[in-house]
């Protein structure tokens, strides 16, 4: 079975601080995909990044960076110099299984509040 | 390019009424998904289609829920009769392939009184 754990339910920081959102996943499949989505107060789900299990390179996109470590089954997300607009709920998700099994398994989400 | 389109954005209805949620996937995407988001259960997959054919409906809660995809550009999720416990945000998502990223619509917030 697949499982995603986001242990941090809520995080609150002051603007310009760096913040890391943790994600730990479980799967027995060797081929899988990991995702991060952002859900701002307006409610939509915005895709941020996708990683496959064969690519452990870390990725940086502006103030966002992702650290994928298969050894610890983690896919953590760091926001550098946070801004108020980063306030949202962030979801980590896993897709694994045989070809055609499309189910995305989501973590419970981390509510991030950036205070001015 | 237009993203996934869902309507209505908000729906308030009374228990026992029929509710129909609508979704238009991104053009060219072969996969369409319906998810439900609640505080208690988080985000959960209800059903998904490939080339308009339902592939996995194991997440559909009960027979009161049904979904159809009559063509590549339109899908519906129907609840009949609706119950207060169906109150949730329902998301539609589409994907270009079985290995592709799922892109979500804005969601429909359903309230059943």
XYZ file of C-alpha atoms in Angstrom:
229
model
C 0.000 0.000 0.000
C 1.053 3.565 -0.613
C 1.125 6.190 2.092
C 2.259 9.807 2.428
C 2.908 11.420 5.787
C 3.200 15.128 6.343
C 3.869 15.308 10.044
C 3.687 19.084 10.253
C 0.034 20.056 10.416
C 0.662 23.790 10.688
C 3.704 26.028 10.411
C 3.819 29.736 11.082
C 6.848 31.886 10.337
C 7.675 35.519 9.850
C 8.187 36.834 6.362
C 11.697 36.363 4.927
C 12.396 33.310 7.041
C 13.270 30.030 5.357
C 10.863 27.168 5.947
C 10.989 23.448 5.152
C 7.935 21.254 4.714
C 8.528 17.582 5.353
C 7.134 14.678 3.361
C 7.751 10.989 4.002
C 6.334 8.341 1.709
C 5.857 4.581 1.731
C 5.678 2.294 -1.268
C 6.976 -1.103 -2.269
C 7.107 -0.189 -5.943
C 10.442 0.673 -7.514
C 8.863 3.027 -10.007
C 6.885 5.876 -8.563
C 6.295 9.600 -8.854
C 6.223 12.266 -6.173
C 4.434 15.592 -6.375
C 3.901 18.795 -4.474
C 0.711 20.827 -4.851
C -0.182 24.197 -3.369
C -3.701 25.077 -2.236
C -3.973 28.830 -1.617
C -6.908 30.335 0.309
C -8.868 30.588 -2.947
C -9.081 26.785 -2.906
C -7.634 25.572 -6.183
C -4.866 22.973 -6.312
C -1.772 24.224 -8.093
C 0.870 21.813 -9.343
C 4.400 22.726 -8.220
C 6.731 19.862 -9.041
C 6.944 16.228 -10.052
C 9.815 13.811 -9.436
C 10.221 10.219 -10.567
C 11.907 7.584 -8.472
C 14.928 7.356 -10.746
C 15.833 10.999 -10.507
C 17.254 11.967 -7.142
C 18.646 15.275 -8.255
C 17.513 18.131 -6.121
C 15.689 20.904 -7.874
C 15.573 24.633 -7.409
C 13.005 26.969 -8.901
C 13.408 30.512 -7.728
C 12.784 30.578 -3.987
C 11.542 26.977 -4.032
C 13.740 23.920 -3.701
C 13.081 20.227 -3.274
C 15.235 17.572 -1.650
C 14.505 13.990 -2.686
C 16.235 11.242 -0.682
C 15.311 7.650 -1.435
C 17.398 6.398 1.482
C 15.023 8.071 3.915
C 11.921 7.994 1.659
C 11.610 11.733 1.943
C 10.748 14.510 -0.480
C 11.060 17.768 1.414
C 10.160 21.219 0.162
C 11.981 24.395 1.197
C 10.879 27.950 0.635
C 13.684 30.476 0.958
C 12.967 34.053 2.013
C 9.278 33.316 2.475
C 6.633 35.838 1.457
C 3.071 36.401 2.574
C 1.850 35.090 -0.800
C 3.361 31.716 0.080
C 0.659 31.243 2.707
C -1.286 28.157 1.662
C -1.814 24.499 2.377
C 0.842 22.373 0.720
C 0.233 18.760 -0.227
C 2.757 16.073 -1.000
C 1.444 13.225 -3.161
C 2.626 9.841 -4.419
C 1.663 7.846 -7.460
C 2.912 4.277 -7.674
C 1.902 0.914 -8.953
C 1.534 -0.915 -12.209
C 1.039 0.935 -15.414
C -2.482 2.265 -15.533
C -2.813 2.605 -11.798
C -3.317 6.325 -11.653
C -4.267 6.896 -8.064
C -2.613 9.887 -6.431
C -2.223 9.357 -2.708
C -2.086 12.641 -0.848
C -0.663 13.526 2.521
C -2.874 15.402 4.943
C -1.267 18.702 4.028
C 0.731 21.340 5.889
C -0.887 24.700 6.467
C 1.801 27.353 6.081
C 1.199 30.854 7.366
C 3.662 33.603 6.566
C 3.227 36.580 8.852
C 4.280 40.066 7.741
C -4.460 27.475 -22.738
C -7.529 26.931 -20.632
C -7.125 24.720 -17.623
C -9.626 22.253 -16.251
C -13.039 23.868 -15.991
C -15.584 22.920 -13.369
C -19.127 24.094 -12.780
C -20.770 25.166 -10.668
C -18.148 26.593 -8.318
C -20.580 26.508 -5.411
C -23.698 24.421 -4.936
C -26.073 24.498 -2.005
C -28.868 21.979 -1.985
C -31.205 20.211 0.372
C -30.954 16.642 1.456
C -32.595 14.291 -0.998
C -32.035 16.456 -4.046
C -30.062 15.399 -7.073
C -26.746 17.161 -7.638
C -24.760 17.197 -10.867
C -21.203 18.453 -11.031
C -19.581 19.143 -14.375
C -16.043 19.063 -15.680
C -14.262 19.946 -18.895
C -10.724 18.545 -19.013
C -7.744 20.141 -20.704
C -7.950 19.531 -24.433
C -5.905 16.529 -25.507
C -5.755 14.943 -22.069
C -6.760 11.293 -22.118
C -7.266 10.827 -18.391
C -9.907 12.430 -16.191
C -10.179 12.111 -12.424
C -12.741 13.009 -9.783
C -11.504 13.686 -6.248
C -13.263 14.691 -3.057
C -11.731 16.799 -0.295
C -13.054 16.771 3.262
C -11.544 17.764 6.568
C -11.876 14.243 7.919
C -10.598 12.245 4.962
C -8.454 14.731 3.074
C -8.157 14.320 -0.697
C -9.396 11.004 -2.028
C -9.840 9.660 -5.537
C -13.395 8.721 -6.416
C -13.102 7.515 -10.013
C -10.995 7.981 -13.103
C -11.490 7.587 -16.846
C -9.151 6.801 -19.694
C -10.356 7.723 -23.176
C -13.878 8.214 -21.763
C -13.971 4.725 -20.218
C -14.211 4.339 -16.431
C -11.131 2.465 -15.245
C -11.303 2.486 -11.460
C -14.398 3.466 -9.491
C -13.375 1.780 -6.252
C -13.347 5.127 -4.481
C -16.983 5.918 -5.210
C -18.586 5.898 -1.764
C -21.868 4.205 -2.627
C -24.507 3.702 -5.253
C -25.811 7.211 -4.794
C -22.746 8.404 -6.685
C -22.354 7.961 -10.419
C -19.997 9.430 -13.021
C -20.100 9.568 -16.770
C -17.882 10.776 -19.561
C -19.933 10.899 -22.754
C -17.103 12.451 -24.765
C -13.512 13.575 -24.450
C -14.407 17.087 -23.355
C -17.091 16.542 -20.732
C -17.706 14.561 -17.573
C -20.346 14.615 -14.857
C -20.454 13.432 -11.288
C -23.982 12.909 -10.003
C -25.213 12.369 -6.481
C -28.765 11.136 -6.103
C -30.127 11.475 -3.484
C -27.709 13.836 -1.762
C -27.023 13.679 1.973
C -25.392 16.161 4.372
C -22.320 13.937 4.649
C -21.695 14.507 0.946
C -20.768 18.101 1.708
C -17.211 18.568 0.450
C -15.112 20.142 -2.271
C -15.134 18.041 -5.420
C -12.180 18.388 -7.757
C -11.822 17.285 -11.322
C -8.332 16.737 -12.741
C -6.947 15.690 -16.097
C -3.685 14.198 -17.285
C -2.150 13.806 -20.748
C -0.994 10.240 -20.200
C -0.717 7.471 -17.660
C 2.625 8.880 -16.569
C 1.588 12.489 -16.767
C 0.988 15.081 -14.133
C -2.589 15.616 -13.003
C -3.825 19.187 -13.335
C -6.732 20.172 -11.153
C -9.754 22.340 -11.739
C -10.861 25.014 -9.255
C -13.237 22.645 -7.491
C -16.947 22.683 -6.675
C -17.865 23.376 -3.075
C -20.987 21.343 -2.329
C -23.118 21.986 0.725
C -26.027 19.655 1.438
C -28.388 20.992 4.087
